[in-house]
Coordinates of C-alpha atoms in Angstrom, one line a residue:
Chain A
X46 CA 49.3 35.7 -33.4
X47 CA 49.5 39.4 -34.2
X48 CA 47.1 41.5 -32.1
X49 CA 45.3 44.5 -33.5
X50 CA 47.3 47.6 -32.6
X51 CA 44.5 49.4 -30.9
X52 CA 43.2 46.4 -28.8
X53 CA 42.3 47.2 -25.2
X54 CA 41.3 45.0 -22.4
X55 CA 39.0 45.3 -19.4
X56 CA 39.6 44.1 -15.9
X57 CA 36.7 41.6 -16.4
X58 CA 38.7 40.0 -19.3
X59 CA 37.0 41.3 -22.4
X60 CA 38.9 42.9 -25.3
X61 CA 37.8 45.5 -27.8
X62 CA 39.3 47.0 -30.9
X63 CA 38.1 49.1 -33.8
X64 CA 37.3 47.6 -37.2
X65 CA 35.8 49.6 -40.1
X66 CA 34.1 52.1 -37.9
X67 CA 32.7 49.5 -35.5
X68 CA 34.2 47.7 -32.6
X69 CA 35.0 44.0 -32.1
X70 CA 34.5 42.5 -28.7
X71 CA 35.7 39.2 -27.3
X72 CA 37.2 37.3 -24.4
X73 CA 40.9 37.4 -23.7
X74 CA 43.1 34.3 -24.1
X75 CA 43.9 34.5 -20.4
X76 CA 40.2 34.3 -19.5
X77 CA 39.6 31.4 -21.8
X78 CA 42.6 29.6 -20.4
X79 CA 41.2 30.0 -16.9
X80 CA 37.8 28.8 -17.9
X81 CA 39.0 25.6 -19.6
X82 CA 36.9 23.7 -22.2
X83 CA 34.1 26.0 -23.4
X84 CA 31.0 24.0 -24.2
X85 CA 28.3 26.7 -24.6
X86 CA 28.1 30.4 -25.7
X87 CA 25.1 32.6 -25.4
X88 CA 25.1 35.9 -27.3
X89 CA 22.6 38.8 -27.6
X90 CA 20.4 39.6 -30.6
X91 CA 21.6 42.1 -33.2
X92 CA 20.3 45.6 -32.5
X93 CA 20.3 45.1 -28.7
X94 CA 21.8 48.2 -26.9
X95 CA 24.0 47.9 -23.9
X96 CA 25.8 50.2 -21.5
X97 CA 29.4 49.7 -20.6
X98 CA 29.5 47.1 -17.8
X99 CA 26.2 45.4 -18.8
X100 CA 26.1 41.6 -19.1
X101 CA 25.7 40.8 -22.8
X102 CA 26.3 37.1 -22.8
X103 CA 27.4 33.9 -21.1
X104 CA 30.1 31.4 -21.7
X105 CA 30.0 28.0 -20.0
X106 CA 32.8 25.7 -19.4
X107 CA 32.3 22.1 -18.4
X108 CA 32.4 23.3 -14.8
X109 CA 30.5 26.6 -14.7
X110 CA 28.7 29.5 -16.3
X111 CA 30.4 32.9 -16.5
X112 CA 28.9 36.2 -17.5
X113 CA 30.5 38.5 -20.1
X114 CA 30.4 42.2 -19.7
X115 CA 30.5 45.1 -22.2
X116 CA 33.9 46.8 -22.1
X117 CA 32.3 49.8 -23.8
X118 CA 28.6 50.7 -24.5
X119 CA 26.9 50.4 -27.8
X120 CA 24.5 48.6 -30.2
X121 CA 25.1 45.1 -31.4
X122 CA 25.5 45.0 -35.2
X123 CA 26.8 41.4 -35.6
X124 CA 27.3 38.3 -33.5
X125 CA 29.7 35.4 -34.2
X126 CA 27.1 32.8 -35.1
X127 CA 29.8 30.2 -35.6
X128 CA 30.4 30.1 -31.8
X129 CA 26.9 28.9 -31.1
X130 CA 27.6 25.8 -33.1
X131 CA 31.2 25.5 -32.2
X132 CA 31.9 26.9 -28.8
X133 CA 35.2 25.1 -28.7
X134 CA 36.5 27.7 -31.2
X135 CA 36.9 29.9 -28.1
X136 CA 39.6 27.6 -26.8
X137 CA 41.3 27.3 -30.2
X138 CA 41.4 30.9 -31.2
X139 CA 40.0 33.2 -28.5
X140 CA 41.4 36.6 -29.7
X141 CA 41.0 36.0 -33.4
X142 CA 38.3 33.8 -35.1
X143 CA 36.3 33.5 -31.8
X144 CA 35.4 37.1 -31.4
X145 CA 31.9 37.4 -29.8
X146 CA 30.1 40.5 -31.1
X147 CA 30.6 43.6 -33.1
X148 CA 29.1 46.8 -32.0
X149 CA 28.4 50.4 -33.0
X150 CA 30.0 52.2 -29.9
X151 CA 28.0 54.9 -28.3
X152 CA 30.7 56.8 -26.5
X153 CA 33.9 55.0 -27.1
X154 CA 36.4 57.7 -26.0
X155 CA 34.8 58.1 -22.6
X156 CA 34.0 54.3 -22.1
X157 CA 37.5 53.2 -23.0
X158 CA 39.4 55.4 -20.5
X159 CA 39.8 52.7 -17.8
X160 CA 40.7 49.9 -20.3
X161 CA 44.3 48.6 -20.5
X162 CA 46.7 47.8 -23.3
X163 CA 47.1 44.1 -23.6
X164 CA 50.6 44.0 -22.0
X165 CA 49.4 46.0 -19.0
X166 CA 46.4 43.8 -18.7
X167 CA 48.5 40.6 -18.7
X168 CA 50.8 42.1 -16.0
X169 CA 47.7 42.9 -14.0
X170 CA 46.0 39.5 -14.2
X171 CA 49.0 37.2 -14.0
Chain B
X73 CA 44.6 26.7 5.1
X74 CA 43.5 24.0 2.8
X75 CA 44.9 20.5 3.3
X76 CA 47.1 19.0 0.6
X77 CA 47.5 15.3 -0.3
X78 CA 51.1 13.9 -0.4
X79 CA 51.0 14.1 -4.2
X80 CA 49.9 17.7 -4.4
X81 CA 53.3 19.2 -5.3
X82 CA 54.0 16.5 -7.9
X83 CA 50.6 17.2 -9.5
X84 CA 51.4 21.0 -9.7
X85 CA 54.6 20.1 -11.5
X86 CA 52.6 17.9 -13.8
X87 CA 50.4 20.8 -14.8
X88 CA 47.5 20.5 -12.5
X89 CA 45.2 23.5 -11.9
X90 CA 44.3 23.5 -8.3
X91 CA 40.9 24.3 -6.6
X92 CA 39.5 24.1 -3.1
X93 CA 37.3 21.1 -2.5
X94 CA 35.9 20.0 0.9
X95 CA 38.8 21.7 2.7
X96 CA 41.5 20.3 0.4
X97 CA 43.5 21.9 -2.4
X98 CA 42.9 19.4 -5.2
X99 CA 43.6 19.2 -8.9
X100 CA 40.5 20.2 -10.9
X101 CA 42.2 19.5 -14.2
X102 CA 45.5 18.6 -15.9
X103 CA 45.2 18.5 -19.7
X104 CA 41.6 19.7 -19.8
X105 CA 38.3 18.2 -18.5
X106 CA 37.0 16.9 -21.8
X107 CA 40.3 15.3 -22.8
X108 CA 40.7 13.7 -19.4
X109 CA 37.1 12.5 -19.5
X110 CA 37.6 10.8 -22.8
X111 CA 40.9 9.3 -21.7
X112 CA 39.1 7.5 -18.9
X113 CA 36.3 6.3 -21.1
X114 CA 38.6 5.1 -23.9
X115 CA 41.9 4.2 -22.2
X116 CA 43.1 4.8 -18.7
X117 CA 43.1 7.6 -16.1
X118 CA 44.7 8.0 -12.7
X119 CA 43.0 10.0 -9.9
X120 CA 44.4 11.0 -6.5
X121 CA 41.5 10.6 -4.1
X122 CA 43.5 10.7 -1.0
X123 CA 41.2 13.4 0.4
X124 CA 38.6 10.7 1.0
X125 CA 38.3 9.1 4.5
X126 CA 39.3 5.7 5.7
X127 CA 37.8 4.3 8.9
X128 CA 38.3 0.9 10.4
X129 CA 35.6 -0.9 12.4
X130 CA 36.9 -3.9 14.3
X131 CA 36.1 -6.1 17.3
X132 CA 33.5 -8.6 18.4
X133 CA 30.4 -6.6 17.6
X134 CA 31.6 -5.1 14.3
X135 CA 28.9 -6.7 12.2
X136 CA 26.0 -6.1 14.6
X137 CA 27.1 -2.5 15.0
X138 CA 27.4 -1.8 11.2
X139 CA 23.9 -3.4 10.7
X140 CA 22.4 -0.6 12.9
X141 CA 24.1 2.2 10.8
X142 CA 23.1 1.4 7.2
X143 CA 20.1 -0.1 5.3
X144 CA 22.4 -2.6 3.5
X145 CA 22.6 -6.2 4.8
X146 CA 26.2 -6.2 6.0
X147 CA 25.9 -9.8 7.1
X148 CA 25.6 -10.8 3.4
X149 CA 29.2 -9.7 2.8
X150 CA 31.7 -12.5 2.3
X151 CA 35.4 -11.8 3.0
X152 CA 36.7 -9.2 0.6
X153 CA 33.2 -8.1 -0.6
X154 CA 32.2 -4.4 -0.7
X155 CA 28.8 -2.7 -0.6
X156 CA 27.6 0.8 -1.4
X157 CA 25.4 2.2 1.3
X158 CA 24.3 5.3 3.2
X159 CA 24.6 6.5 6.8
X160 CA 21.2 7.7 7.8
X161 CA 20.1 10.3 10.3
X162 CA 16.9 9.9 12.5
X163 CA 14.7 11.4 9.7
X164 CA 16.1 8.9 7.1
X165 CA 18.2 11.6 5.4
X166 CA 21.7 10.8 4.3
X167 CA 24.6 11.8 6.6
X168 CA 26.9 10.6 3.9
X169 CA 27.2 7.8 1.3
X170 CA 30.0 5.3 1.6
X171 CA 31.4 1.9 0.8
X172 CA 31.8 -0.8 3.4
X173 CA 34.5 -3.4 2.7
X174 CA 34.5 -6.6 4.7
X175 CA 38.2 -7.3 5.2
X176 CA 37.6 -10.3 7.6
X177 CA 35.0 -11.4 10.1
X178 CA 35.9 -8.8 12.7
X179 CA 37.5 -6.1 10.5
X180 CA 35.7 -3.7 8.2
X181 CA 37.0 -0.8 6.1
X182 CA 34.7 2.2 5.5
X183 CA 35.6 4.7 2.7
X184 CA 33.7 8.0 3.1
X185 CA 33.6 11.3 1.3
X186 CA 36.2 14.0 2.1
X187 CA 33.5 16.3 3.3
X188 CA 32.3 13.6 5.7
X189 CA 35.5 12.5 7.4
X190 CA 34.8 14.4 10.6
X191 CA 31.0 14.4 10.5
X192 CA 30.8 10.7 9.8
X193 CA 33.3 9.7 12.3
X194 CA 31.6 11.7 15.1
X195 CA 28.2 10.3 14.0
X196 CA 29.4 6.7 14.0
X197 CA 31.1 7.2 17.3
X198 CA 28.0 8.7 18.8
X199 CA 26.0 5.5 17.9
X200 CA 28.5 3.1 19.4
X201 CA 26.6 2.6 22.7
X202 CA 27.4 -0.7 24.3
X203 CA 28.7 -2.4 21.2
X204 CA 32.2 -3.9 21.7
X205 CA 33.9 -2.3 18.7
X206 CA 37.0 -0.3 18.0
X207 CA 36.5 2.7 15.7
X208 CA 39.6 4.1 14.0
X209 CA 39.8 7.1 11.7
X210 CA 43.0 6.4 9.7
X211 CA 42.3 9.0 7.0
X212 CA 45.6 10.8 7.7
X213 CA 47.7 7.6 7.4
X214 CA 46.4 6.4 4.0
X215 CA 46.5 7.6 0.5
X216 CA 44.0 6.5 -2.1
X217 CA 44.5 6.3 -5.9
X218 CA 41.9 5.4 -8.4
X219 CA 43.0 3.7 -11.7
X220 CA 40.0 3.9 -14.0
X221 CA 39.3 2.9 -17.6
X222 CA 39.0 -0.1 -20.0
X223 CA 42.8 -0.6 -19.8
X224 CA 43.0 -0.7 -15.9
X225 CA 42.9 -4.4 -15.7
X226 CA 45.7 -4.8 -18.3
X227 CA 47.9 -2.4 -16.4
X228 CA 47.4 -4.3 -13.1
X229 CA 48.2 -7.5 -14.9
X230 CA 51.4 -6.0 -16.3
X231 CA 52.3 -5.2 -12.7
X232 CA 52.2 -8.8 -11.7
X233 CA 48.5 -9.5 -10.7
X234 CA 47.0 -11.7 -13.4
X235 CA 43.4 -11.1 -14.4
X236 CA 42.2 -14.2 -12.7
X237 CA 43.8 -13.1 -9.5
X238 CA 42.4 -9.6 -9.6
X239 CA 39.4 -8.8 -7.4
X240 CA 36.1 -8.9 -9.2
X241 CA 33.7 -5.9 -9.2
X242 CA 33.0 -4.7 -5.7
X243 CA 35.7 -6.9 -4.1
X244 CA 38.8 -5.9 -2.3
X245 CA 42.0 -7.9 -1.6
X246 CA 45.5 -7.3 -0.1
X247 CA 48.1 -7.2 -2.9
X248 CA 51.7 -6.2 -3.6
X249 CA 52.3 -3.6 -6.3
X250 CA 55.7 -2.1 -6.9
X251 CA 56.8 -4.0 -3.8
X252 CA 54.4 -2.2 -1.6
X253 CA 51.5 -3.7 0.4
X254 CA 48.2 -2.2 -0.7
X255 CA 44.5 -2.9 -0.6
X256 CA 43.3 -3.3 -4.1
X257 CA 39.6 -2.9 -4.8
X258 CA 37.5 -3.2 -8.0
X259 CA 35.5 0.0 -7.3
X260 CA 35.4 3.5 -8.6
X261 CA 33.3 6.6 -9.4
X262 CA 33.4 6.7 -13.2
X263 CA 31.1 4.0 -14.6
X264 CA 34.2 2.4 -16.1
X265 CA 36.0 -0.8 -15.0
X266 CA 38.9 0.1 -12.6
X267 CA 40.5 -0.1 -9.3
X268 CA 41.1 1.9 -6.1
X269 CA 44.4 1.3 -4.5
X270 CA 45.0 2.2 -0.8
X271 CA 48.4 2.5 0.6
X272 CA 50.3 4.1 3.4
X273 CA 51.1 7.7 2.8
X274 CA 54.9 7.3 2.5
X275 CA 54.4 5.3 -0.8
X276 CA 51.9 7.7 -2.4
X277 CA 54.2 9.8 -4.5
X278 CA 56.3 7.0 -5.9
X279 CA 53.1 5.0 -6.6
X280 CA 51.5 7.9 -8.5
X281 CA 54.6 8.4 -10.6
X282 CA 55.2 4.6 -11.2
X283 CA 51.6 4.1 -12.4
X284 CA 51.9 7.0 -14.8
X285 CA 55.2 5.6 -16.1
X286 CA 54.0 2.0 -16.4
X287 CA 50.6 3.1 -17.8
X288 CA 52.2 5.2 -20.6
X289 CA 51.8 2.5 -23.2
X290 CA 48.0 2.6 -22.6
X291 CA 47.9 6.4 -22.8
X292 CA 47.3 6.9 -19.1
X293 CA 46.8 10.5 -18.0
X294 CA 46.4 12.1 -14.5
X295 CA 42.7 13.1 -14.1
X296 CA 41.3 16.0 -12.0
X297 CA 38.1 16.5 -10.1
X298 CA 36.5 18.2 -13.1
X299 CA 36.4 15.1 -15.1
X300 CA 35.6 13.0 -12.1
X301 CA 32.4 14.9 -11.8
X302 CA 31.4 14.6 -15.5
X303 CA 32.3 10.9 -15.4
X304 CA 30.2 10.1 -12.3
X305 CA 27.3 12.2 -13.5
X306 CA 27.1 10.3 -16.9
X307 CA 27.1 7.1 -14.8
X308 CA 24.3 8.8 -12.6
X309 CA 26.3 8.2 -9.4
X310 CA 25.2 10.7 -6.7
X311 CA 27.5 13.4 -5.4
X312 CA 27.1 14.1 -1.7
X313 CA 26.3 17.8 -1.2
X314 CA 24.6 18.0 -4.6
X315 CA 22.4 14.9 -5.1
X316 CA 22.4 13.7 -1.5
X317 CA 22.1 15.5 1.8
X318 CA 20.7 15.3 5.3
X319 CA 17.3 16.2 3.9
X320 CA 17.3 13.5 1.2
X321 CA 16.5 9.8 1.8
X322 CA 18.1 7.1 -0.3
X323 CA 14.6 6.2 -1.5
X324 CA 14.1 9.7 -2.8
X325 CA 17.5 9.5 -4.4
X326 CA 16.6 6.5 -6.4
X327 CA 18.9 4.3 -4.3
X328 CA 16.2 1.8 -3.2
X329 CA 18.3 -1.0 -4.9
X330 CA 20.7 -0.5 -2.0
X331 CA 18.0 -1.1 0.6
X332 CA 17.3 -4.8 1.1
X333 CA 13.5 -5.3 1.9
X334 CA 14.2 -8.5 3.8
X335 CA 16.7 -7.0 6.3
X336 CA 15.6 -8.2 9.7
X337 CA 17.9 -6.1 11.9
X338 CA 16.8 -2.7 13.0
X339 CA 18.7 0.4 11.8
X340 CA 18.4 4.2 12.1
X341 CA 15.1 5.4 10.5
X342 CA 14.2 2.0 9.3
X343 CA 10.5 2.6 9.8
X344 CA 10.7 5.8 7.8
X345 CA 12.6 4.2 5.0
X346 CA 10.2 1.2 4.8
X347 CA 7.2 3.5 4.9
X348 CA 8.7 5.4 1.9
X349 CA 9.3 2.2 0.0
X350 CA 5.7 1.1 0.6
X351 CA 3.8 4.4 0.3
X352 CA 6.0 6.3 -2.1
X353 CA 7.9 9.6 -1.6
X354 CA 7.0 13.3 -2.1
X355 CA 10.0 14.1 -4.2
X356 CA 12.3 11.9 -6.3
X357 CA 15.5 12.0 -8.3
X358 CA 15.1 12.1 -12.1
X359 CA 17.5 12.2 -15.0
X360 CA 17.2 15.0 -17.6
X361 CA 18.6 15.6 -21.1
X362 CA 18.3 19.2 -22.3
X363 CA 16.3 19.4 -25.5
X364 CA 16.8 23.2 -25.9
X365 CA 20.3 24.6 -26.1
X366 CA 21.2 25.3 -22.4
X367 CA 23.1 23.7 -19.6
X368 CA 21.2 23.0 -16.4
X369 CA 23.3 23.5 -13.3
X370 CA 23.1 22.8 -9.5
X371 CA 20.1 24.6 -7.9
X372 CA 18.4 25.7 -11.2
X373 CA 14.6 25.4 -11.0
X374 CA 12.6 22.8 -12.8
X375 CA 9.1 23.8 -14.1
X376 CA 6.1 21.9 -15.4
X377 CA 3.1 23.8 -16.9
X378 CA 4.4 27.1 -15.6
X379 CA 4.8 25.8 -12.0
X380 CA 8.1 25.2 -10.2
X381 CA 8.1 21.5 -9.3
X382 CA 11.7 20.9 -8.3
X383 CA 15.3 21.8 -8.8
X384 CA 18.5 20.5 -10.5
X385 CA 20.9 18.8 -8.2
X386 CA 23.8 18.2 -10.7
X387 CA 24.2 19.2 -14.3
X388 CA 26.9 19.4 -17.0
X389 CA 27.8 19.0 -20.6
X390 CA 28.3 15.3 -21.1
X391 CA 31.4 14.7 -23.3
X392 CA 30.5 11.1 -24.1
X393 CA 26.9 11.8 -25.3
X394 CA 27.6 15.4 -26.5
X395 CA 24.3 16.3 -24.7
X396 CA 23.6 18.5 -21.7
X397 CA 22.6 16.2 -18.9
X398 CA 21.3 16.7 -15.4
X399 CA 19.8 15.1 -12.4
X400 CA 17.3 16.8 -10.2
X401 CA 14.5 16.4 -7.7
X402 CA 10.8 16.8 -8.6
X403 CA 7.5 16.7 -6.8
X404 CA 6.1 13.2 -7.4
X405 CA 2.4 14.4 -7.3
X406 CA 2.5 15.4 -11.0
X407 CA 3.1 11.7 -11.9
X408 CA 5.9 12.6 -14.4
X409 CA 7.8 9.8 -15.9
X410 CA 10.6 8.9 -18.4
X411 CA 9.7 10.4 -21.8
X412 CA 7.8 13.4 -20.3
X413 CA 9.0 17.0 -20.9
X414 CA 9.7 19.6 -18.2
X415 CA 11.5 23.0 -18.4
X416 CA 14.6 24.3 -16.6
X417 CA 15.0 27.9 -15.7
X418 CA 18.4 29.1 -17.0
X419 CA 19.1 32.8 -16.5
X420 CA 15.4 33.7 -16.2
X421 CA 14.4 31.8 -19.3
X422 CA 12.7 28.4 -19.6
X423 CA 14.4 25.7 -21.6
X424 CA 12.9 22.3 -22.5
X425 CA 14.3 19.1 -21.1
X426 CA 13.2 15.5 -21.3
X427 CA 13.1 13.0 -18.4
X428 CA 15.3 10.1 -19.3
X429 CA 16.5 6.8 -17.8
X430 CA 19.6 6.8 -15.7
X431 CA 22.5 6.2 -16.2
X432 CA 23.1 8.4 -19.2
X433 CA 25.7 6.0 -20.6
X434 CA 26.0 2.2 -20.5
X435 CA 28.1 1.4 -17.5
X436 CA 31.0 -0.8 -18.2
X437 CA 32.2 -1.5 -14.7
X438 CA 30.7 -5.0 -14.2
X439 CA 33.4 -7.7 -14.1

C-alpha cells in the first residue's frame, strides 16, 4: 500500500494527512496489529471540536477498550460510518479504507510539530 | 520475573503474542482471538494450561478431609469421576474454584487456578488439623494441555484410544499417548467436548508439537488465553478474580447446582451457605446481552431506573452469537429476572441490556 506523502504519526499511534484542504485521521497499522481483532468503533459527531490530545473516540478489541487521541486539533467534518457497521475493516485496511474521521484543522502547523514521519514512527515503536 | 511454561519458547516461534497472567508469561493469541475461538467451536484447538496447579491429596483420611473443604459430596465420586467445586472461606466466599478428581479410594487430584496455587495450597494445609492425609503440590512437575472442540474425540481415537475407551464427561483415566503415561480427563473450559491431558514436564514440548501435527487433518490450531476467555464466557463458566472472589459465595454466583442439599458432613461455612439457599441472597449473578451498541466490561456499573444496582464481572464480544455478552452481579431486592431490561454505564453513558439465561450458547460438552 502506498502511503500519502505527507502522512505523519503520533506517539499514541494515530496518523494524519492532508486531503482537499481537510485532514484525514486514523489508527496506524502497528496499533491495529497490537490491538488484534477490532469488534467495536465509537466515533464523535460531525461538528464536534477537539484540541490536540483530546480523546475523540474508542476502539475495542475482543480483549479491551482503547481510547483514540487527536493528533492535531480541529472540527470534525466527516466520520467513517462504515466502521460502525464493519469494525473489522480496521484490521483489514487500517491506513486506507478504515480511516476514522476527517477534520478541519485549527492550527495544523503548530499542532503537527511533534508528529513523526511514518518510518521514524515505526523505528520508535518497534 | 514471570514464570514460563515448558512450551513457552515453542509458542513464541509459532507466532504467539505473550502477556502476563497470574504471574506467568502466557500466549494471549496466535492467529487471532476470533479465528481461534471459531476453530475451537467448529473443529479443534490446543491450549497450554500448564500454569494451572495440580495438588494430590492421599492417605487414610483423604475423603473425610476433602468433605470438610468443599460443598460438593466427595463421597459420591466413583473411581475416575471428577467434580467441579469451590474452596470456601469462613464467610462462605470462594477462595478458589477447582476440580476434584478421584483417582482411587485414597488418592485424589485437585486442579486449581494458576492464581490460586500458593493461596489454595496454604489454605488447604491450614485446615489439615488431625486428618491423616498427605498434601502434595506437584504443580511444578506437571504440564497440562487442553484439547477442545468437536474433533477432539476423533483425534484421541486416531492416537489409539477408541471412543468406547475414552473417559466420559467429567471422568479421568490413566492412558498412554505417544508412548507417554498421562492422565486423560474429559473436562475443559470452553463449553465444547474435549480433554485435558496431564503429563510430566519433560514430555510437554513433544506432546504439544505432536498433537498439532496429528491434529492437522482436523484443522487444529494453538489457542491463547484471549479465546479461552471468550469461549468460557459464552459457556457462562466463571473466571476466578472476575466472577468469583473471596467476597462472593457459590450461591450468589449461580453455582447452587454444585451444592448438594442432602450433604450430611459439615464443611466450612455450611450454615451460611444453607441459609443463603433457604433465605435467598442479597446479590446474584446474571447474564446480559447488550441491546444498544456497546461492550460491557469488567467493573462497569449496572443501572436500573437511574440507580446503580450492581456491576459487570465479565464481558466481551461473543464471536459465536455476534452479540456483546456479559455477566454481572445485581442487587436482588429489585426482583429483576430473565427478560427484564437494565442499563450498563459505558464511558459515562447508559446503554440498554437485557437479562438473559445462561449459558449464552448451547453447551456441547456432555458425552
